[in-house]
Coordinates of C-alpha atoms in Angstrom, one line a residue:
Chain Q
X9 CA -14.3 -35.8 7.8
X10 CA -16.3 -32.8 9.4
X11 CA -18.4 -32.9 11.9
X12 CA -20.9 -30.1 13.9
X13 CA -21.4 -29.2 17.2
X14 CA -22.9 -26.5 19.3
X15 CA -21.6 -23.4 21.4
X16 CA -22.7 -20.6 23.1
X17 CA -21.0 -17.1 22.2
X18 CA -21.0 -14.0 24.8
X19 CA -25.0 -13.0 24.3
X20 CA -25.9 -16.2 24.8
X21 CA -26.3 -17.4 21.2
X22 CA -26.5 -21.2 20.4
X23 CA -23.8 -21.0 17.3
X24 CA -23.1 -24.2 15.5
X25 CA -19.5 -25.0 14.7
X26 CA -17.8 -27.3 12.5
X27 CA -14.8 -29.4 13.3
X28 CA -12.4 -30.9 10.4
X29 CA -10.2 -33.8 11.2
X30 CA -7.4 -33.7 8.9
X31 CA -5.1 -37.0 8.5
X32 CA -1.9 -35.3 10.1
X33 CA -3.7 -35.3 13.5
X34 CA -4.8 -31.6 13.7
X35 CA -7.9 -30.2 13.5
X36 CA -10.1 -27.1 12.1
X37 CA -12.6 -25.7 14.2
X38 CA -14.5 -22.8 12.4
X39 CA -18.4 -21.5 13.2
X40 CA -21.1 -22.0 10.6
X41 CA -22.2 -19.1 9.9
X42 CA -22.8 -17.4 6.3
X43 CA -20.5 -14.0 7.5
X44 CA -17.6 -16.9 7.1
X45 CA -15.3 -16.2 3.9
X46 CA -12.8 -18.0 5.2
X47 CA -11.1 -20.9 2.7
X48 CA -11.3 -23.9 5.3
X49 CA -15.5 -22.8 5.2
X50 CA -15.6 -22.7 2.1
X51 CA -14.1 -25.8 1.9
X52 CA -16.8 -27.3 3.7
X53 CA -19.6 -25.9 1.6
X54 CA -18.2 -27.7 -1.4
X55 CA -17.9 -31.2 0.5
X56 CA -21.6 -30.3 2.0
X57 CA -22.9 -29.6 -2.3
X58 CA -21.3 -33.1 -2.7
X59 CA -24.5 -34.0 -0.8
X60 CA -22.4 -34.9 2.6
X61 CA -23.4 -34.3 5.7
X62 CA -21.6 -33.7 8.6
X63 CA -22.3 -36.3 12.0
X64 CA -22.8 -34.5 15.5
X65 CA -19.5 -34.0 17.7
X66 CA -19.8 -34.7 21.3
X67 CA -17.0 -32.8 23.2
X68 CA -17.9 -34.6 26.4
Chain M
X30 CA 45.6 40.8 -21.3
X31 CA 45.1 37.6 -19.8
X32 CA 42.0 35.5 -20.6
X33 CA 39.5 34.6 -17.8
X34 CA 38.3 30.8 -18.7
X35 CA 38.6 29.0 -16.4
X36 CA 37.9 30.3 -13.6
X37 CA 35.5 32.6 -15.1
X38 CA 34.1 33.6 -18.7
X39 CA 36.0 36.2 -21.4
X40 CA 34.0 38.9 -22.3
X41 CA 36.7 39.6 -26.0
X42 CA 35.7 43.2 -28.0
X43 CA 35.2 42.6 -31.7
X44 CA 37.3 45.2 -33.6
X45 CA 34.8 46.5 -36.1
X46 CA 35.5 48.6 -39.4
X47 CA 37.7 51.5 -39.4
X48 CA 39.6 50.8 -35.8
X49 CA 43.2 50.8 -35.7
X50 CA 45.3 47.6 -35.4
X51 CA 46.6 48.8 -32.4
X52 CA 43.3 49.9 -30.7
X53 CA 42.3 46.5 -30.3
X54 CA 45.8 45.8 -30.2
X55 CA 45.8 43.2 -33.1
X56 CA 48.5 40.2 -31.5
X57 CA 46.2 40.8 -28.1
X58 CA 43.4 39.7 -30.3
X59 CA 45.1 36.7 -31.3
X60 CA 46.3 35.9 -28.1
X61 CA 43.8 35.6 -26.3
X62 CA 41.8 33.9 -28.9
X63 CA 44.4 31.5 -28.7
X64 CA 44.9 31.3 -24.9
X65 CA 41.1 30.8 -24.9
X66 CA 41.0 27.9 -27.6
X67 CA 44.2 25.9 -25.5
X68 CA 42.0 26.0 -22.5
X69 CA 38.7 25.1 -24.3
X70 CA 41.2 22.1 -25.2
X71 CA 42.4 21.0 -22.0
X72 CA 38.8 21.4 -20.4
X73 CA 37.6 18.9 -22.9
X74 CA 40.6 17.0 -22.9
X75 CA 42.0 14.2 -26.0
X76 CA 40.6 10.7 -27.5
X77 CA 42.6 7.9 -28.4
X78 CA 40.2 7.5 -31.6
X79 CA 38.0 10.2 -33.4
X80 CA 35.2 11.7 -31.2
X81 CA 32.4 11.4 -33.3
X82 CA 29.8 13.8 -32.6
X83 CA 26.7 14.0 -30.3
X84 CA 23.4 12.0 -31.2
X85 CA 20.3 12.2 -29.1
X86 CA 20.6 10.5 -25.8
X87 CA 24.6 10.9 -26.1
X88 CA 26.5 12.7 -23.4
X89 CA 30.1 13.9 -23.5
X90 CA 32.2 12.0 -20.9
X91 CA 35.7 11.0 -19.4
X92 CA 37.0 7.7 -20.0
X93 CA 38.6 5.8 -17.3
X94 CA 42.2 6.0 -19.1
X95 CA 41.9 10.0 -19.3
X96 CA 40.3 10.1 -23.0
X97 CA 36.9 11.8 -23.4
X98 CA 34.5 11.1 -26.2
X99 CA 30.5 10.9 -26.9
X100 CA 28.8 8.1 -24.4
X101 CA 25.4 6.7 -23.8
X102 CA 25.1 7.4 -19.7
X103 CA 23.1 5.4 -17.9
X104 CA 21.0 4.8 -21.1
X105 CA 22.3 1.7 -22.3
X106 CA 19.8 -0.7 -24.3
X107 CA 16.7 1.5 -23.6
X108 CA 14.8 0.9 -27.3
X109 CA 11.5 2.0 -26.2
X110 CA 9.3 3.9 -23.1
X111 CA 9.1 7.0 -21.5
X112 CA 9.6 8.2 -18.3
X113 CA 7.0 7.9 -15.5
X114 CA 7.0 11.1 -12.7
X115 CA 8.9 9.6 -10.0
X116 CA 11.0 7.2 -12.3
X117 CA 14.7 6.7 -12.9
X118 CA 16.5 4.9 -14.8
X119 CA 18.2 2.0 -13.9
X120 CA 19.8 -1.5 -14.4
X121 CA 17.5 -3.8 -15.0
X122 CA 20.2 -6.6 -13.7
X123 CA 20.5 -8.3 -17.8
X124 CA 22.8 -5.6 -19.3
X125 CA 20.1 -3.1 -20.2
X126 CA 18.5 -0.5 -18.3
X127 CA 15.0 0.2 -17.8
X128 CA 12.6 3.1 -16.1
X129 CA 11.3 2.3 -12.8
X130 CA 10.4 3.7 -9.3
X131 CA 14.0 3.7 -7.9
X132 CA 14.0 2.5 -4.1
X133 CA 9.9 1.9 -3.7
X134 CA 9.4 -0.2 -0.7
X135 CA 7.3 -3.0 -0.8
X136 CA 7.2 -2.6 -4.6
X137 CA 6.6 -6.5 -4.9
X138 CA 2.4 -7.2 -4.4
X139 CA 3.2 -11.1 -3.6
X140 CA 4.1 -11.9 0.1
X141 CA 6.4 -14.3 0.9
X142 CA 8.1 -14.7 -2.8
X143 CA 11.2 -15.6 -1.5
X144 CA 9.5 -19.1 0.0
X145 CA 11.4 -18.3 3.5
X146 CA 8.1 -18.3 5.9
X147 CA 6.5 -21.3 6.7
X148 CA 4.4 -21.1 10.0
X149 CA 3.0 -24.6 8.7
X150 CA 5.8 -26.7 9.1
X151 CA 8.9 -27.6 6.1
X152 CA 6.5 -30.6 4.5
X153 CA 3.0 -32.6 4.1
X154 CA 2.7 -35.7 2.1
X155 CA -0.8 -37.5 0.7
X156 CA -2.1 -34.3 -0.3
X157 CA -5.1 -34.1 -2.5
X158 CA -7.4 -31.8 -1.5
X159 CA -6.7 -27.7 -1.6
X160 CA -5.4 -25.6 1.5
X161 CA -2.5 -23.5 2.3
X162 CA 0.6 -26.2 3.1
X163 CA 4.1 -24.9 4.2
X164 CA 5.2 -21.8 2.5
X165 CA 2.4 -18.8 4.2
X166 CA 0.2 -17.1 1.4
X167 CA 0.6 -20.2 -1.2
X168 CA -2.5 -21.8 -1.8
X169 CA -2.1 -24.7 -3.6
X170 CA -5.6 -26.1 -5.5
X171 CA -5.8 -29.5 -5.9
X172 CA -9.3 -30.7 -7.9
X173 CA -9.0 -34.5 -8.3
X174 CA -5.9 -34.5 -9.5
X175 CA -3.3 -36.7 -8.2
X176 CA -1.4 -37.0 -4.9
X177 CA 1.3 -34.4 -4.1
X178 CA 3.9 -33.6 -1.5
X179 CA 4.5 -30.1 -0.6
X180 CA 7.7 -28.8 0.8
X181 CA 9.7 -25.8 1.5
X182 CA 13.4 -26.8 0.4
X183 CA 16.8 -25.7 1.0
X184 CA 17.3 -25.2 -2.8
X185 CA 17.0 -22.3 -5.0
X186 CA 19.4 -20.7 -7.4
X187 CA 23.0 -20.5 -6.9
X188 CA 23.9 -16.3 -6.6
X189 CA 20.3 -14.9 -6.9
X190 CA 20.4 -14.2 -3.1
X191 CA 17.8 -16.8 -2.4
X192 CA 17.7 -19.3 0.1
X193 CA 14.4 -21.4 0.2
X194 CA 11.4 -22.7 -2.5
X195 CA 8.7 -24.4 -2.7
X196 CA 8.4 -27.8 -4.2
X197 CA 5.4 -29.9 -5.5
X198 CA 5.8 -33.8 -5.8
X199 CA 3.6 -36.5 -7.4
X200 CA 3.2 -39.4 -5.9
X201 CA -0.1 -40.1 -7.6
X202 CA 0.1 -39.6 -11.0
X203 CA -3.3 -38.2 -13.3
X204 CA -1.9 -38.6 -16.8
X205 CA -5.6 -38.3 -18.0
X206 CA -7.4 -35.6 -16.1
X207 CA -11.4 -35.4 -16.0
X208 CA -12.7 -32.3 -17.7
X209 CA -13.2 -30.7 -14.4
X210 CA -9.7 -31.9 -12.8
X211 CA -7.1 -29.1 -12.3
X212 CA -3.8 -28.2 -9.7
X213 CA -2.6 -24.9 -9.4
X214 CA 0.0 -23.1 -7.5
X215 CA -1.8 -19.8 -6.1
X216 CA -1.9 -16.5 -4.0
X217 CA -4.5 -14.1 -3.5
X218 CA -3.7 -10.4 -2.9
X219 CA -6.5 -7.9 -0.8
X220 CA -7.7 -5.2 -3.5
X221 CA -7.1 -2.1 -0.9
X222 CA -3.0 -3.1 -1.7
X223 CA -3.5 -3.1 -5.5
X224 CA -4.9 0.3 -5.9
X225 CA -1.9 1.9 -7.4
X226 CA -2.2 -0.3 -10.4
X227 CA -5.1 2.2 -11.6
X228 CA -6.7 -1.1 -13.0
X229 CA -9.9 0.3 -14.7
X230 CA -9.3 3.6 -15.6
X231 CA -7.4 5.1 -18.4
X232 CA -4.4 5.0 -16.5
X233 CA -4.2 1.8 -16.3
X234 CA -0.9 0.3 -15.7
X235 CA 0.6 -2.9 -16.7
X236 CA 1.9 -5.8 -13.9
X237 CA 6.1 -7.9 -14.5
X238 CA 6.0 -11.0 -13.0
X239 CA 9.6 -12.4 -12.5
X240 CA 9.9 -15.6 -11.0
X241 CA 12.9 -18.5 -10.7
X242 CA 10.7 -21.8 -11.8
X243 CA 13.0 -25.8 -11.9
X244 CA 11.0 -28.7 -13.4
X245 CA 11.9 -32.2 -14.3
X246 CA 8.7 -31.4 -17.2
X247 CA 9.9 -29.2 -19.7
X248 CA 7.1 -27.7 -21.7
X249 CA 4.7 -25.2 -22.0
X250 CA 3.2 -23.4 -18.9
X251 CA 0.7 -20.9 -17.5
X252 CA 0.9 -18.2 -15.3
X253 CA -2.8 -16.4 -14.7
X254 CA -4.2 -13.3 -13.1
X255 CA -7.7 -13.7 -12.4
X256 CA -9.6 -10.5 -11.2
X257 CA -12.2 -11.3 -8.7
X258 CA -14.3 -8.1 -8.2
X259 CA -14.9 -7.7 -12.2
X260 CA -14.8 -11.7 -12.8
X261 CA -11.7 -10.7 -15.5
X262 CA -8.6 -12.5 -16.4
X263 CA -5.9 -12.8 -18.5
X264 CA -3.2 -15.4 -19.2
X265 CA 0.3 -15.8 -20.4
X266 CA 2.7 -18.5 -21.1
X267 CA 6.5 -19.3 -20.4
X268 CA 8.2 -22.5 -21.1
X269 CA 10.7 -24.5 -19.2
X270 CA 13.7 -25.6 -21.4
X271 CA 16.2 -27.6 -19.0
X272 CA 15.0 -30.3 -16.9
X273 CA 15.4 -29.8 -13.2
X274 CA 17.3 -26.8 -14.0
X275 CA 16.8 -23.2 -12.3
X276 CA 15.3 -21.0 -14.7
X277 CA 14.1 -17.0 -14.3
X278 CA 11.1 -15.7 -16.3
X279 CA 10.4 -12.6 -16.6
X280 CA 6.1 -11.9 -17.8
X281 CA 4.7 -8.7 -18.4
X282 CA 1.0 -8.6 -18.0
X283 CA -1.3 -5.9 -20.2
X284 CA -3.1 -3.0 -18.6
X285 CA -6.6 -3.3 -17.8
X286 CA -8.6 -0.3 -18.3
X287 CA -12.3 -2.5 -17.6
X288 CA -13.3 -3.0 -13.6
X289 CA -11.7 -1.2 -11.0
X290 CA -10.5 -3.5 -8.0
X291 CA -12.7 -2.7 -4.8
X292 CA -10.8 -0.7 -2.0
X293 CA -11.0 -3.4 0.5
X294 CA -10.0 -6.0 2.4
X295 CA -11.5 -8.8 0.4
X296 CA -10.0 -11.4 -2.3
X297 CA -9.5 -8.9 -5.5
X298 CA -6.8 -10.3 -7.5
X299 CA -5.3 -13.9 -7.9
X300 CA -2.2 -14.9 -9.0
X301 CA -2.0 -18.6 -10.6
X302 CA 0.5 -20.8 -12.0
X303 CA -0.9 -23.9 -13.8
X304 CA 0.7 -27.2 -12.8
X305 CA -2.4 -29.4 -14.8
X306 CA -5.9 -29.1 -15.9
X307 CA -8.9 -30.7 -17.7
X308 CA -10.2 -29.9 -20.9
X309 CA -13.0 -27.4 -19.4
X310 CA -9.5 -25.3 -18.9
X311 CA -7.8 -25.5 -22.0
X312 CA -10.7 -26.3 -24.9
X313 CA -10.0 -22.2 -25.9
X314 CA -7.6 -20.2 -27.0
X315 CA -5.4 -18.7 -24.2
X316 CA -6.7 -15.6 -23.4
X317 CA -3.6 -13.1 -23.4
X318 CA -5.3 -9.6 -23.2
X319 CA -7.6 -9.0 -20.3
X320 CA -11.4 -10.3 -21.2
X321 CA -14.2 -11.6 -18.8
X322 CA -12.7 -14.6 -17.3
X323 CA -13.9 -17.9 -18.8
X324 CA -12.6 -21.3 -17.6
X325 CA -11.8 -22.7 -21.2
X326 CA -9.7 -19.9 -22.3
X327 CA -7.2 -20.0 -19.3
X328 CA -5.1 -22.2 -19.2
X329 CA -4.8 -23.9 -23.1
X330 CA -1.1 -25.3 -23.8
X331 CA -0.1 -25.6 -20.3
X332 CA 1.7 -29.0 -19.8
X333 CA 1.0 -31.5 -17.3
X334 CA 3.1 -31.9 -14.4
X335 CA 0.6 -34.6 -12.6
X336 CA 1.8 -36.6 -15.7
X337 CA 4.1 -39.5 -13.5
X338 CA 4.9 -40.4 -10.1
X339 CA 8.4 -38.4 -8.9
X340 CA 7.4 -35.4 -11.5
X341 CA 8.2 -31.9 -9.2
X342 CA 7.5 -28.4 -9.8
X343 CA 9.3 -25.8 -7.5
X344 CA 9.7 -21.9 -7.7
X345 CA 11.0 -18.9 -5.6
X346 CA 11.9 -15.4 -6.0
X347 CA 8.2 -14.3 -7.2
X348 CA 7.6 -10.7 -7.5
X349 CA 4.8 -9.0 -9.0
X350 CA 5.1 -5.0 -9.4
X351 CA 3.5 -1.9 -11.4
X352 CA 4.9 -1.4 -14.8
X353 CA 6.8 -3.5 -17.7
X354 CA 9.6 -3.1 -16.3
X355 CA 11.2 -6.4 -14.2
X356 CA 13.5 -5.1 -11.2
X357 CA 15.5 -6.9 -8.4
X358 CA 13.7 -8.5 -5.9
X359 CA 12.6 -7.1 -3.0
X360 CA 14.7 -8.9 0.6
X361 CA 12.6 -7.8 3.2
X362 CA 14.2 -8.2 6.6
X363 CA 12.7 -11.9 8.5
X364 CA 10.5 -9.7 10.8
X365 CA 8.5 -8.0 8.3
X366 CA 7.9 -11.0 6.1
X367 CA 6.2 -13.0 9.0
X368 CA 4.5 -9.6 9.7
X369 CA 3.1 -9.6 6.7
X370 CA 2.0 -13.5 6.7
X371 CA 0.9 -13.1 10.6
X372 CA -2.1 -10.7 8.7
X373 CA -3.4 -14.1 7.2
X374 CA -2.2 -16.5 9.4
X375 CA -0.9 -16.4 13.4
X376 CA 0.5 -19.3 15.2
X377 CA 1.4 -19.9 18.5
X378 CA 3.8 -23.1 19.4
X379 CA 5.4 -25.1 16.9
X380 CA 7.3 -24.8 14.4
X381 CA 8.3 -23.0 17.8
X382 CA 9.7 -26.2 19.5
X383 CA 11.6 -24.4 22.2
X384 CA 9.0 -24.8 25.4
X385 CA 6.9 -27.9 25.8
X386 CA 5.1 -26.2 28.1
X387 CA 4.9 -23.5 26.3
X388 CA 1.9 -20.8 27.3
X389 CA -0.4 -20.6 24.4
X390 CA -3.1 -17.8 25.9
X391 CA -2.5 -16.2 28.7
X392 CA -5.5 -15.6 30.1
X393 CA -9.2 -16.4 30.8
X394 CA -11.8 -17.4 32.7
X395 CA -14.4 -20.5 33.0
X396 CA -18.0 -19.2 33.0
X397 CA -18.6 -23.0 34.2
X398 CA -17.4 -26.1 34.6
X399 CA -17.2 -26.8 31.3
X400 CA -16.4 -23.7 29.4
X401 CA -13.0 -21.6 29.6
X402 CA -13.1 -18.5 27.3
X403 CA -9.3 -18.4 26.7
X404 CA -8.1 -14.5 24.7
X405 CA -5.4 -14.8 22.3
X406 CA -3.7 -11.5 21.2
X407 CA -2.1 -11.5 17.8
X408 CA 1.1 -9.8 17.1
X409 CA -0.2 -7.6 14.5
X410 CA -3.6 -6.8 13.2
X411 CA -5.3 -9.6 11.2
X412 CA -6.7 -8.6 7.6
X413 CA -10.0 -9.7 9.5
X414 CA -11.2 -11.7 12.6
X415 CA -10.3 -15.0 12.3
X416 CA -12.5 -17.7 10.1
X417 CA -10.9 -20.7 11.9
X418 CA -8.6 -21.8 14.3
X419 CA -6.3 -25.1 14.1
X420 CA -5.4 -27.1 17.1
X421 CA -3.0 -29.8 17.2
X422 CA -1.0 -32.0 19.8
X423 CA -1.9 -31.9 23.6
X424 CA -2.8 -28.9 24.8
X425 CA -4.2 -28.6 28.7
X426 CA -6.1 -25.6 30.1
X427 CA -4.7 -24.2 33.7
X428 CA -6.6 -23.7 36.5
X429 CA -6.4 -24.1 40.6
X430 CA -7.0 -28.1 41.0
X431 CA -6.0 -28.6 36.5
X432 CA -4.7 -29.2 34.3
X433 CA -7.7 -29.9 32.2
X434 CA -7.8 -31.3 28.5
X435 CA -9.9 -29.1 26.1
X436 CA -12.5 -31.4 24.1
X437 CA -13.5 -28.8 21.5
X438 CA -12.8 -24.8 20.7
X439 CA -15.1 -23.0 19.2
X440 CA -14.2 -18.8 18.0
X441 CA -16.8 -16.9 19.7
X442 CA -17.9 -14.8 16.7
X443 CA -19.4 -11.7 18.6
X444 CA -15.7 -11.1 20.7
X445 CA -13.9 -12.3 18.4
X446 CA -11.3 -9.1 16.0
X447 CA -9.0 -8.7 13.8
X448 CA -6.5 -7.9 17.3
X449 CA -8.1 -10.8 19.2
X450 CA -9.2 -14.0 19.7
X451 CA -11.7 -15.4 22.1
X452 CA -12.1 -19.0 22.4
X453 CA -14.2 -20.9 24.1
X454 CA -12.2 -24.0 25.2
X455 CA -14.2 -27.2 26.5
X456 CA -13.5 -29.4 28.8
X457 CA -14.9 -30.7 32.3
X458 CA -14.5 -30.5 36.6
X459 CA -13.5 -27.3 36.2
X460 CA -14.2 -24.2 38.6
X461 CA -16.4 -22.0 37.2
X462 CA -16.0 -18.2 37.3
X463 CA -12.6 -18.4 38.3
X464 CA -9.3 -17.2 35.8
X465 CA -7.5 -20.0 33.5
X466 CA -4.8 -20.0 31.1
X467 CA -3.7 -22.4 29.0
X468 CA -0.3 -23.9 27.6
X469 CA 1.3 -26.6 25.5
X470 CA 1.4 -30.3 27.3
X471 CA 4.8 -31.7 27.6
X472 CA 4.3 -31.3 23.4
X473 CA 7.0 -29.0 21.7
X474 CA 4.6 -30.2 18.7
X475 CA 1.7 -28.8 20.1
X476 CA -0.3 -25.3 18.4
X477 CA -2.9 -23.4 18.1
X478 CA -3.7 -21.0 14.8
X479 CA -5.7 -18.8 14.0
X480 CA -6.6 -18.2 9.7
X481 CA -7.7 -14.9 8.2
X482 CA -6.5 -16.2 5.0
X483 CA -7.5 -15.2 1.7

């Protein structure tokens, strides 16, 4: 259902993002970071205290 | 001598002991206390029935037909209350009048109570896990319990002025929820727009929820205000008596003069209406005066619509305002309401199916040949930068010797604001350093959003 891969923001940063696949065909891109508040992050932290972890995304 | 009433007022000498009848001249006397008495007489005019006399709140007045007599104006079916500064009365729209800020704009807290904006699309089916679906700033919670369809319909109560609601179908039934299980209807309002309601000071003022609610599940139900900054909340009850039938109700919610609501930008007050829950929501009593919030006290009584397959639940018309007193709703013209919703949630393409090429940024540049940095400018200033963005259908990134297909987007935290969006779009051949757009592929489905959301 989610999965993580990496960017790099304008300093230069390694960030790592999430990506949610929902069954409608869209998708939820968001970074993990802490500073999110956001619902669909929170979201995730509640699947992640379920004890799942999320696979690596390759874009390429 | 001729009296002055009415065009101006008689200033009559009193004979006094010892004057002559002619000096007053006694008939002048009488005549003019009679010409003054005939037009004291056609100034207040007749009644077809006995006047009565005045009592407090009474006025004298004119009837339609001519007649005058002692009225109630403008005060009819006031019982209790007092004035506010900067309140009037007025018709409270069930025969009775009430005091209340006459002509307050944006007197209604809730966004989008009228169910007409729905940047998410008109339905989504399977549902069982919680998000915003269809109507903007509804949130609806689902915790293991059942499947659901949410729609925006074309339905909503014959001559209230409204047009659209939202509807929630089970097509998984939970007729025994876990303790734990629960599915709400929900909103969440930013405390820097609730500071008028004085909540935690002595001045406290109460909130009047007034709502249009249709069911096929008669029965008890809860509507909740939970108070995040102070971890408060109070509940109240309403019950639906018709099946599937339109029905208003009208809730007045107590002052709270505990835990001011922070002045900012941030989650401080939610709004709730119970569809289901376990028994860690309902093992207390209802909490009906505002206390420290506790599940098990906030939501006892409140039926089960998860109950059977084809069981619905759909409202509209939802305002929430200072004071006890329930007023007309609030129309806002189209443009402000998806203003107002664009603060939470912007997107750009469909439901917009009109281009499917439509441009979705309209500028950028590739730092490489595999990163395009695409800025999106939002139509009006998000309540914060973005937390996510949503991508669906085919979307192609534009560049000398492109299209390209982006593989992934990721919001670049440090440029991204509440007025813009940078996104870093992935893809690969491109040329780097050179300027890129992007747009919609031959998909009027096709979108990209961005959530502030609560």
């Amino acid at each position: 259902m989610y999965k993580k891969f990496m960017s790099i923001d304008s300093t230069g940063s390694e960030v790592e993002n999430i990506v949610k696949s929902n069954d409608d065909g869209s998708q939820v891109w968001f970074p993990n970071v802490e500073s999110n508040d956001g619902p669909d992050y929170q979201e995730y932290l509640k699947w992640v205290a379920q004890g799942n972890v999320a696979e690596e995304y390759s874009p390429n | 001598m001729a009296i002055n009433f009415p065009t101006s007022l008689d200033n009559f000498s009193n004979p006094i002991s010892g004057d002559r009848l002619d000096n007053p001249s006694h008939s002048t006397q009488h005549s003019d206390a009679n010409d003054a008495l005939e037009a004291l007489e056609t100034k207040i005019g007749i009644s077809a029935s006995p006047a009565g006399s005045a009592t407090a709140g009474y006025a004298f007045v004119h009837s339609s037909n001519g007649t005058t007599g002692w009225s109630q104006v403008g005060y009819q079916g006031i019982t209790s209350g007092t004035a506010n500064l900067g309140e009037t009365l007025m018709a409270n729209g069930s025969g009775s009048s009430v005091w209340a800020t006459a002509g307050a704009a944006f007197k209604n807290l809730v966004i989008n109570g009228d169910m007409q904006i729905n940047q998410r699309g008109t339905s989504v089916a399977s549902l069982t896990t919680s998000d915003y679906r269809t109507a903007d700033r509804w949130y609806f919670t689902i915790g293991n319990m059942g499947t659901w369809t949410m729609s925006q319909e074309n339905d909503a109560p014959t001559g209230s002025g409204f047009r659209k609601s939202a509807k929630v179908l089970v097509t998984t039934a939970d007729a025994s929820p876990a303790a734990s299980d629960q599915v709400r209807f929900d909103t969440y309002l930013e405390g820097q727009n609730l500071q008028q309601i004085l909540k935690g000071t002595s001045s406290a003022k109460e909130l009047t929820l007034t709502f249009w609610v249709k069911s096929n599940v008669t029965g008890t139900y809860i509507a909740r205000l939970v108070d995040y900054d102070n971890t408060r909340g109070v509940s109240k009850t309403y019950t639906i008596s018709a099946s599937a039938t339109w029905e208003k109700k009208t809730i007045t919610f107590p002052a709270d003069t505990t835990g001011a609501f922070d002045n900012d930008n941030a989650a401080s007050l939610g709004l709730s209406f119970g569809l289901g829950f376990g028994s860690n929501f309902t093992s207390g009593v209802l909490q009906t005066t505002w206390g420290a919030y506790t599940d098990a006290t906030s939501a006892a009584g409140q039926t089960n619509v998860a109950s059977a397959i084809s069981n619905f639940w759909q409202i509209t018309g939802i305002q929430l305002e200072v004071g006890s007193a329930a007023t007309g709703f609030e129309f806002l013209p189209a443009q402000t309401e998806l203003a107002q919703c664009q603060r939470y949630y912007y997107r750009v393409g469909f439901p917009d199916t009109s281009a499917q090429y439509g441009i979705l940024a309209m500028g950028g540049y590739t730092d490489s040949t595999t990163n395009s940095n695409q800025v999106f400018q939002f139509p009006t200033t998000m309540r914060s930068a973005p937390s996510s963005l949503t991508t669906s259908g085919t979307i192609r990134i534009l560049q000398w010797g492109g299209p390209f297909t982006p593989s992934a987007y990721s919001l670049n935290t440090v440029a991204t604001t509440a007025q813009n969006a940078f996104v870093n779009m992935t893809s690969s051949g491109m040329t780097g350093n050179s300027f890129t757009w992007s747009s919609r592929n031959n998909d009027v489905n096709a979108f990209i959003a961005f959530s502030s959301e609560l």
